[in-house]
Each structure stands twice: as C-alpha cells, then as structure tokens.
Amino acid sequence: MTQEIYPAHDGHFSVMLNEVMAWLEPQTNGVYVDATFGGGGYSKAILAAANCSVWGIDRDPDAITRGQEIQKQFPSLHLLQGDFENIDSLLKSQEVTECDGIVLDLGVSSFQLDQADRGFSFRFDGPLDMRMSRTGKTAADLVNYLSETEIADILFHYGEERFSRRIAKAIVARRAESPFETTQDLASLIQRTIPTDKSKINPATRSFQGLRIAVNNELEQIHTALNAALNLLKPGGKLIVVSFHSLEDRIVKDIMNKAAGRVSKPSRHLPLSLSQSQDKVGFELLTSKPQRPSEQECYINARSRSARLRAIKRIT
C-alpha cells in the first residue's frame, strides 16, 4: 500500500485516493480516464505516478476551468466537458477507443458543495439550484411546479425519505403563499415539518439528496456510464468506482456482478447467495465487498465516512 495522499491545499479532498491509486496502478504510456473530474485530485495523482495520459470529463464548466490550471503542470491532461454518461462518444470524438483505467467518483464535488451560489447545500443560503451542468431545470423548478405526488416520489425514491408525503404536502401548501427561492427557505420548512432522528442528521439531508439526484438525472446516468466504461477497458484495464449512498452503490454492485458473471442464485436450495455463470466472462471482481475509507481519512475528512469503493478488471 502506498503512502496516503490527501491533496487539500486547494480545499478539495479526493475521497479514498490512496485506495483508488492502489487498485489502478498507473503504468507508463497508459491511457486513463477521470470521468468525474471535479477538482482534479485523481487526475493529478495518476499523472504524478506514471508517464501517462489522462482524459478528464466533467459536465460542470467550472471544473473544466479549474482543470486548465492543472494542465500547466501536467500537459498530458486532456479535458472534455460533458456528462459522464456520454463517456464513450466523448472519448471517441478524440479518437480514444480504449483505455487502461477509469475512475468514477459519484459524489458531489467539494467545490459544488462549498459554493453557496450552486445551491447544493443547506449549510449556506443560496439559490435553490443544484444543477451540475448549470443548464436545465433547477431544484426550485421542481418544488415550485411539480405536483404533490411527484415531489413525494422524488423524496422517497431518490432521497429514501420516509416522511416524503408529509414534506411534499408542506411544500405545496407553503408555495401557494410564495415560491421557494433559496436553500435555507426549503431546509427550514423541512426542519419544521419532520423530527430529527437518532442519528442527528439534519432533517433536510435526504430531501436535498433526492432533489439533487432528480435535477441531474444521476441514477440513470450512472447506469449508462458504467456499462459504457466497461466496454472501453482494454484487457487488464480496471474500473474503480467510489459511491456515497446505497442507491448508487446498488447500481455499481449489480452492474459489476453481472459483468463478472455473478448472478443471483435461482433456488434457495443452492448453498451460495451468488453463483458463477457458466458462460465465459470477460471481467474479474477485484472487490467482493465494498471497500471503506480508513479511520484516519474519516477523521481528516467527514465527507469520506459514507464512501464505498468497488473495483473490477477486464480479463479477456
């Protein structure tokens, strides 16, 4: 295991960077993809570890602007603005048809969370936005114009909020008086509407997660991106994914298990919960269970606590 690296000088923290690098093992002349570029932490570590090239992809124009500064230090960093679900077409437009490794960090970047004007966090008062690409419908559009049932469904299915109907009812009643415009406006309503649970997590946390996922169509994009990423790997190439909540991790787990030929047992009489497919498979699971961050990392960065890492390698 390499020495743990926590690049925090610019305020950005790359979650489970040490573990990502240990699995990826960048090689000379390799081609790697940082499909959720964000602050560029993974890209910088890969480029510092080997004489290779990295393609950084991000839908956020602010991330691309930050990456242009990193390019001054690492000229073999190439930047592409676009959704990671379009990873194959974005790379093929640059005549890149296969790669040695792909990294996906499915969380919201620290930059987005810490910028009040992006509206991702209720820790700061800002416009109720949440758009990663700065285009399309905002979170304010959803809470101000969707029906009570539609809002409840978003909070329940994407935020896993058990009080979703109560919150949706309160939102619709309040917006009849005045529309929601800011993060604090919505968060304070939710905090007044439902109780704080034993975990002491802010009552608005799950609702904000659900709205963010809906605004950015995240779960559908993750599904598309993972399948495309697997098809881009060379033999020996690896896909490493860091997720932050159960909805994301479930998608990652299911797609990786299927690629590796691991399928649910057809009968309760079989001794194993998963059985190996008889068909020849082209991938090997590197992590049978999700890897979690070290206690040291969780102490340094509270946002790492919910992280889960899964990795898979193409073998044929």
Short mmCIF file of C-alpha atoms in Angstrom, two decimals:
data_model
loop_
_atom_site.label_atom_id
_atom_site.label_comp_id
_atom_site.label_asym_id
_atom_site.label_seq_id
_atom_site.Cartn_x
_atom_site.Cartn_y
_atom_site.Cartn_z
CA MET A 1 0.00 0.00 0.00
CA THR A 2 1.35 3.40 -0.96
CA GLN A 3 1.59 6.32 1.40
CA GLU A 4 -1.76 8.00 1.92
CA ILE A 5 -2.24 11.17 -0.11
CA TYR A 6 -4.73 13.86 0.84
CA PRO A 7 -4.48 16.81 -1.57
CA ALA A 8 -6.27 19.51 0.39
CA HIS A 9 -4.20 22.59 -0.35
CA ASP A 10 -6.88 23.92 -2.70
CA GLY A 11 -9.80 22.97 -0.46
CA HIS A 12 -10.56 19.83 -2.50
CA PHE A 13 -10.32 16.37 -0.96
CA SER A 14 -10.16 13.30 -3.20
CA VAL A 15 -12.02 10.59 -1.32
CA MET A 16 -10.20 7.25 -0.93
CA LEU A 17 -7.39 8.45 -3.18
CA ASN A 18 -4.88 6.04 -1.68
CA GLU A 19 -7.15 3.06 -2.32
CA VAL A 20 -8.02 4.22 -5.84
CA MET A 21 -4.34 4.50 -6.74
CA ALA A 22 -3.52 1.12 -5.22
CA TRP A 23 -6.11 -0.59 -7.43
CA LEU A 24 -5.44 1.48 -10.55
CA GLU A 25 -1.62 1.06 -10.60
CA PRO A 26 -0.94 3.63 -13.38
CA GLN A 27 1.58 2.44 -15.96
CA THR A 28 3.94 4.24 -18.35
CA ASN A 29 2.20 5.16 -21.64
CA GLY A 30 -1.15 4.15 -20.19
CA VAL A 31 -4.40 5.91 -21.05
CA TYR A 32 -6.65 6.73 -18.10
CA VAL A 33 -10.00 8.47 -17.68
CA ASP A 34 -11.10 10.55 -14.71
CA ALA A 35 -14.76 10.54 -15.67
CA THR A 36 -15.88 12.85 -12.85
CA PHE A 37 -13.00 15.31 -12.89
CA GLY A 38 -14.26 17.70 -10.19
CA GLY A 39 -11.21 19.21 -8.52
CA GLY A 40 -8.79 17.03 -10.47
CA GLY A 41 -7.35 15.20 -7.46
CA TYR A 42 -7.41 11.74 -9.02
CA SER A 43 -6.05 13.07 -12.32
CA LYS A 44 -3.12 14.78 -10.61
CA ALA A 45 -2.24 11.66 -8.64
CA ILE A 46 -2.37 9.44 -11.75
CA LEU A 47 -0.20 11.83 -13.76
CA ALA A 48 2.30 12.14 -10.91
CA ALA A 49 2.55 8.35 -10.58
CA ALA A 50 3.43 7.47 -14.19
CA ASN A 51 4.32 8.97 -17.56
CA CYS A 52 0.83 8.52 -18.96
CA SER A 53 -2.12 10.47 -20.30
CA VAL A 54 -5.40 11.28 -18.56
CA TRP A 55 -8.71 12.37 -20.02
CA GLY A 56 -10.73 14.38 -17.52
CA ILE A 57 -14.50 14.58 -18.08
CA ASP A 58 -16.95 16.83 -16.25
CA ARG A 59 -20.29 18.40 -17.06
CA ASP A 60 -19.53 21.39 -14.83
CA PRO A 61 -17.87 24.23 -16.78
CA ASP A 62 -16.27 25.43 -13.54
CA ALA A 63 -14.43 22.10 -13.23
CA ILE A 64 -13.08 22.43 -16.76
CA THR A 65 -11.82 25.92 -15.96
CA ARG A 66 -10.02 24.63 -12.86
CA GLY A 67 -8.53 21.82 -14.92
CA GLN A 68 -6.93 24.28 -17.31
CA GLU A 69 -4.68 25.41 -14.47
CA ILE A 70 -3.70 21.79 -13.77
CA GLN A 71 -2.80 21.35 -17.45
CA LYS A 72 0.01 23.87 -16.98
CA GLN A 73 1.69 21.38 -14.64
CA PHE A 74 0.59 18.23 -16.48
CA PRO A 75 0.36 18.80 -20.28
CA SER A 76 -0.77 15.19 -20.81
CA LEU A 77 -4.06 16.02 -19.11
CA HIS A 78 -6.86 16.41 -21.66
CA LEU A 79 -10.21 17.93 -20.70
CA LEU A 80 -13.66 17.19 -22.11
CA GLN A 81 -16.82 18.95 -20.99
CA GLY A 82 -19.89 16.73 -21.00
CA ASP A 83 -21.96 14.25 -19.00
CA PHE A 84 -20.11 11.12 -17.91
CA GLU A 85 -22.91 9.01 -19.33
CA ASN A 86 -21.53 10.05 -22.74
CA ILE A 87 -18.03 8.83 -21.88
CA ASP A 88 -17.80 6.62 -24.98
CA SER A 89 -18.85 9.26 -27.51
CA LEU A 90 -16.77 11.97 -25.82
CA LEU A 91 -13.64 9.83 -25.99
CA LYS A 92 -14.31 8.50 -29.48
CA SER A 93 -14.64 12.10 -30.71
CA GLN A 94 -10.96 12.38 -29.73
CA GLU A 95 -10.12 9.02 -31.36
CA VAL A 96 -9.78 7.29 -27.99
CA THR A 97 -11.46 3.88 -28.28
CA GLU A 98 -9.94 2.00 -25.32
CA CYS A 99 -8.15 2.77 -22.08
CA ASP A 100 -6.19 1.20 -19.24
CA GLY A 101 -8.25 2.52 -16.37
CA ILE A 102 -11.31 4.58 -15.49
CA VAL A 103 -12.14 6.26 -12.19
CA LEU A 104 -15.63 7.43 -11.23
CA ASP A 105 -16.37 9.45 -8.06
CA LEU A 106 -20.15 9.62 -7.87
CA GLY A 107 -20.36 12.24 -5.14
CA VAL A 108 -20.92 15.96 -5.43
CA SER A 109 -17.57 17.74 -5.52
CA SER A 110 -16.40 19.79 -2.55
CA PHE A 111 -16.34 22.83 -4.80
CA GLN A 112 -20.01 22.46 -5.63
CA LEU A 113 -20.99 21.86 -2.00
CA ASP A 114 -18.98 24.81 -0.72
CA GLN A 115 -20.22 27.36 -3.25
CA ALA A 116 -23.42 28.90 -1.92
CA ASP A 117 -24.50 30.09 -5.37
CA ARG A 118 -24.65 26.48 -6.65
CA GLY A 119 -27.42 25.63 -4.17
CA PHE A 120 -26.29 22.09 -3.34
CA SER A 121 -26.04 22.51 0.43
CA PHE A 122 -28.35 23.91 3.10
CA ARG A 123 -25.27 24.87 5.13
CA PHE A 124 -25.20 28.09 3.12
CA ASP A 125 -28.08 30.25 1.99
CA GLY A 126 -28.12 30.44 -1.77
CA PRO A 127 -30.38 29.97 -4.79
CA LEU A 128 -32.17 26.62 -4.84
CA ASP A 129 -30.29 25.43 -7.94
CA MET A 130 -28.37 22.10 -7.69
CA ARG A 131 -27.56 21.87 -11.42
CA MET A 132 -24.15 20.31 -12.03
CA SER A 133 -24.07 21.48 -15.64
CA ARG A 134 -25.64 24.90 -14.90
CA THR A 135 -28.31 24.12 -17.52
CA GLY A 136 -31.84 22.72 -17.37
CA LYS A 137 -34.43 22.74 -14.60
CA THR A 138 -33.38 23.74 -11.09
CA ALA A 139 -34.42 22.29 -7.75
CA ALA A 140 -36.60 25.38 -7.31
CA ASP A 141 -38.44 24.47 -10.52
CA LEU A 142 -39.20 21.03 -9.13
CA VAL A 143 -40.53 22.09 -5.73
CA ASN A 144 -42.47 25.05 -7.14
CA TYR A 145 -44.18 23.37 -10.10
CA LEU A 146 -44.36 19.59 -9.69
CA SER A 147 -47.44 18.01 -8.16
CA GLU A 148 -47.50 16.90 -4.53
CA THR A 149 -47.33 13.25 -5.63
CA GLU A 150 -44.36 13.87 -7.93
CA ILE A 151 -42.44 15.68 -5.21
CA ALA A 152 -43.20 12.90 -2.71
CA ASP A 153 -41.99 10.27 -5.18
CA ILE A 154 -38.68 12.11 -5.72
CA LEU A 155 -38.04 12.44 -2.00
CA PHE A 156 -38.99 8.82 -1.31
CA HIS A 157 -37.26 7.04 -4.19
CA TYR A 158 -34.15 9.23 -4.55
CA GLY A 159 -33.78 10.58 -1.03
CA GLU A 160 -35.07 7.48 0.80
CA GLU A 161 -37.07 9.89 2.96
CA ARG A 162 -39.79 8.09 4.94
CA PHE A 163 -41.61 11.36 5.63
CA SER A 164 -41.75 12.20 1.92
CA ARG A 165 -45.53 12.65 1.76
CA ARG A 166 -45.60 14.90 4.80
CA ILE A 167 -42.81 17.06 3.36
CA ALA A 168 -44.43 17.23 -0.09
CA LYS A 169 -47.73 18.32 1.43
CA ALA A 170 -45.98 21.06 3.41
CA ILE A 171 -44.09 22.24 0.31
CA VAL A 172 -47.25 22.55 -1.78
CA ALA A 173 -49.09 24.39 1.00
CA ARG A 174 -46.24 26.86 1.52
CA ARG A 175 -45.59 27.55 -2.17
CA ALA A 176 -49.22 28.66 -2.54
CA GLU A 177 -48.21 31.70 -0.48
CA SER A 178 -44.82 32.32 -2.11
CA PRO A 179 -42.45 30.25 -4.27
CA PHE A 180 -39.30 28.67 -2.87
CA GLU A 181 -36.16 30.52 -3.96
CA THR A 182 -33.33 29.66 -1.56
CA THR A 183 -31.78 26.62 0.10
CA GLN A 184 -32.45 27.91 3.60
CA ASP A 185 -36.09 28.59 2.76
CA LEU A 186 -36.66 24.95 1.81
CA ALA A 187 -34.42 23.49 4.52
CA SER A 188 -36.14 25.42 7.30
CA LEU A 189 -39.58 24.23 6.13
CA ILE A 190 -38.41 20.60 6.17
CA GLN A 191 -36.83 21.04 9.60
CA ARG A 192 -40.14 22.34 10.95
CA THR A 193 -42.10 19.56 9.27
CA ILE A 194 -40.35 16.37 10.39
CA PRO A 195 -38.49 15.30 13.54
CA THR A 196 -34.73 14.87 13.87
CA ASP A 197 -33.90 11.16 14.06
CA LYS A 198 -31.50 9.43 16.44
CA SER A 199 -28.58 9.85 14.02
CA LYS A 200 -28.90 13.61 14.48
CA ILE A 201 -28.58 14.06 10.71
CA ASN A 202 -30.16 17.31 9.59
CA PRO A 203 -33.80 16.55 8.65
CA ALA A 204 -33.30 18.21 5.25
CA THR A 205 -30.39 15.96 4.23
CA ARG A 206 -32.35 13.20 2.50
CA SER A 207 -34.70 15.61 0.73
CA PHE A 208 -31.79 17.61 -0.66
CA GLN A 209 -30.18 14.38 -1.86
CA GLY A 210 -33.38 13.34 -3.61
CA LEU A 211 -33.82 16.70 -5.34
CA ARG A 212 -30.18 16.78 -6.44
CA ILE A 213 -30.43 13.30 -7.97
CA ALA A 214 -33.63 14.26 -9.79
CA VAL A 215 -32.29 17.57 -11.08
CA ASN A 216 -29.19 15.90 -12.54
CA ASN A 217 -30.77 12.58 -13.59
CA GLU A 218 -27.95 10.91 -11.67
CA LEU A 219 -29.03 7.29 -11.28
CA GLU A 220 -29.88 6.81 -14.95
CA GLN A 221 -26.59 8.42 -15.94
CA ILE A 222 -24.63 6.19 -13.57
CA HIS A 223 -26.16 3.07 -15.12
CA THR A 224 -25.33 4.23 -18.66
CA ALA A 225 -21.84 5.42 -17.75
CA LEU A 226 -20.80 2.19 -16.01
CA ASN A 227 -21.81 -0.02 -18.91
CA ALA A 228 -20.03 2.28 -21.37
CA ALA A 229 -16.92 2.38 -19.17
CA LEU A 230 -16.68 -1.41 -19.04
CA ASN A 231 -16.77 -1.57 -22.83
CA LEU A 232 -13.90 0.92 -23.07
CA LEU A 233 -11.44 -1.06 -20.96
CA LYS A 234 -8.50 -2.90 -22.54
CA PRO A 235 -7.66 -6.40 -21.28
CA GLY A 236 -6.12 -5.75 -17.88
CA GLY A 237 -7.89 -2.42 -17.66
CA LYS A 238 -9.65 -1.50 -14.42
CA LEU A 239 -12.77 0.42 -13.44
CA ILE A 240 -12.77 1.92 -9.95
CA VAL A 241 -15.96 3.50 -8.62
CA VAL A 242 -16.44 5.47 -5.39
CA SER A 243 -20.07 5.94 -4.35
CA PHE A 244 -21.66 7.67 -1.37
CA HIS A 245 -25.10 6.22 -0.72
CA SER A 246 -26.95 2.96 -1.09
CA LEU A 247 -28.80 3.87 -4.29
CA GLU A 248 -25.53 4.48 -6.14
CA ASP A 249 -23.72 1.51 -4.62
CA ARG A 250 -26.56 -0.86 -5.50
CA ILE A 251 -26.27 0.08 -9.18
CA VAL A 252 -22.49 -0.31 -9.13
CA LYS A 253 -22.71 -3.68 -7.37
CA ASP A 254 -25.34 -5.08 -9.75
CA ILE A 255 -23.53 -4.00 -12.93
CA MET A 256 -20.13 -5.27 -11.75
CA ASN A 257 -21.59 -8.59 -10.59
CA LYS A 258 -23.31 -9.08 -13.92
CA ALA A 259 -20.14 -8.22 -15.87
CA ALA A 260 -18.17 -10.75 -13.81
CA GLY A 261 -20.79 -13.44 -14.38
CA ARG A 262 -22.06 -13.35 -10.82
CA VAL A 263 -25.80 -13.89 -10.77
CA SER A 264 -28.37 -14.36 -8.02
CA LYS A 265 -28.98 -17.99 -7.18
CA PRO A 266 -32.03 -19.43 -8.98
CA SER A 267 -33.01 -21.60 -6.00
CA ARG A 268 -32.96 -21.26 -2.23
CA HIS A 269 -31.51 -24.78 -2.08
CA LEU A 270 -28.20 -23.65 -3.58
CA PRO A 271 -25.56 -23.06 -0.89
CA LEU A 272 -24.25 -19.79 -2.29
CA SER A 273 -26.10 -16.48 -2.50
CA LEU A 274 -24.27 -15.82 -5.73
CA SER A 275 -23.25 -18.40 -8.31
CA GLN A 276 -20.74 -18.13 -11.12
CA SER A 277 -22.28 -18.07 -14.57
CA GLN A 278 -21.33 -20.98 -16.80
CA ASP A 279 -20.75 -18.57 -19.66
CA LYS A 280 -17.22 -17.32 -20.25
CA VAL A 281 -16.95 -13.88 -18.70
CA GLY A 282 -14.57 -11.06 -19.52
CA PHE A 283 -14.29 -9.39 -16.12
CA GLU A 284 -12.97 -10.19 -12.66
CA LEU A 285 -14.25 -8.55 -9.48
CA LEU A 286 -11.38 -7.03 -7.52
CA THR A 287 -13.59 -6.18 -4.55
CA SER A 288 -16.12 -8.81 -3.47
CA LYS A 289 -17.45 -6.34 -0.91
CA PRO A 290 -17.24 -2.53 -0.94
CA GLN A 291 -14.02 -1.15 0.47
CA ARG A 292 -14.43 1.59 3.07
CA PRO A 293 -12.17 4.56 3.89
CA SER A 294 -9.63 4.35 6.68
CA GLU A 295 -10.33 5.74 10.13
CA GLN A 296 -7.56 8.27 9.50
CA GLU A 297 -9.26 9.58 6.36
CA CYS A 298 -12.65 9.79 8.05
CA TYR A 299 -11.06 11.78 10.85
CA ILE A 300 -9.48 14.19 8.39
CA ASN A 301 -12.50 14.48 6.09
CA ALA A 302 -16.00 13.85 7.44
CA ARG A 303 -17.40 13.59 3.89
CA SER A 304 -15.46 10.35 3.40
CA ARG A 305 -17.41 8.46 6.05
CA SER A 306 -20.15 7.20 3.75
CA ALA A 307 -17.83 6.33 0.83
CA ARG A 308 -17.75 2.85 -0.70
CA LEU A 309 -15.23 1.70 -3.32
CA ARG A 310 -15.74 -1.14 -5.80
CA ALA A 311 -13.29 -2.23 -8.49
CA ILE A 312 -13.36 -4.60 -11.48
CA LYS A 313 -10.83 -5.67 -14.13
CA ARG A 314 -11.24 -6.82 -17.72
CA ILE A 315 -9.51 -10.16 -18.14
CA THR A 316 -10.24 -11.00 -21.81
#
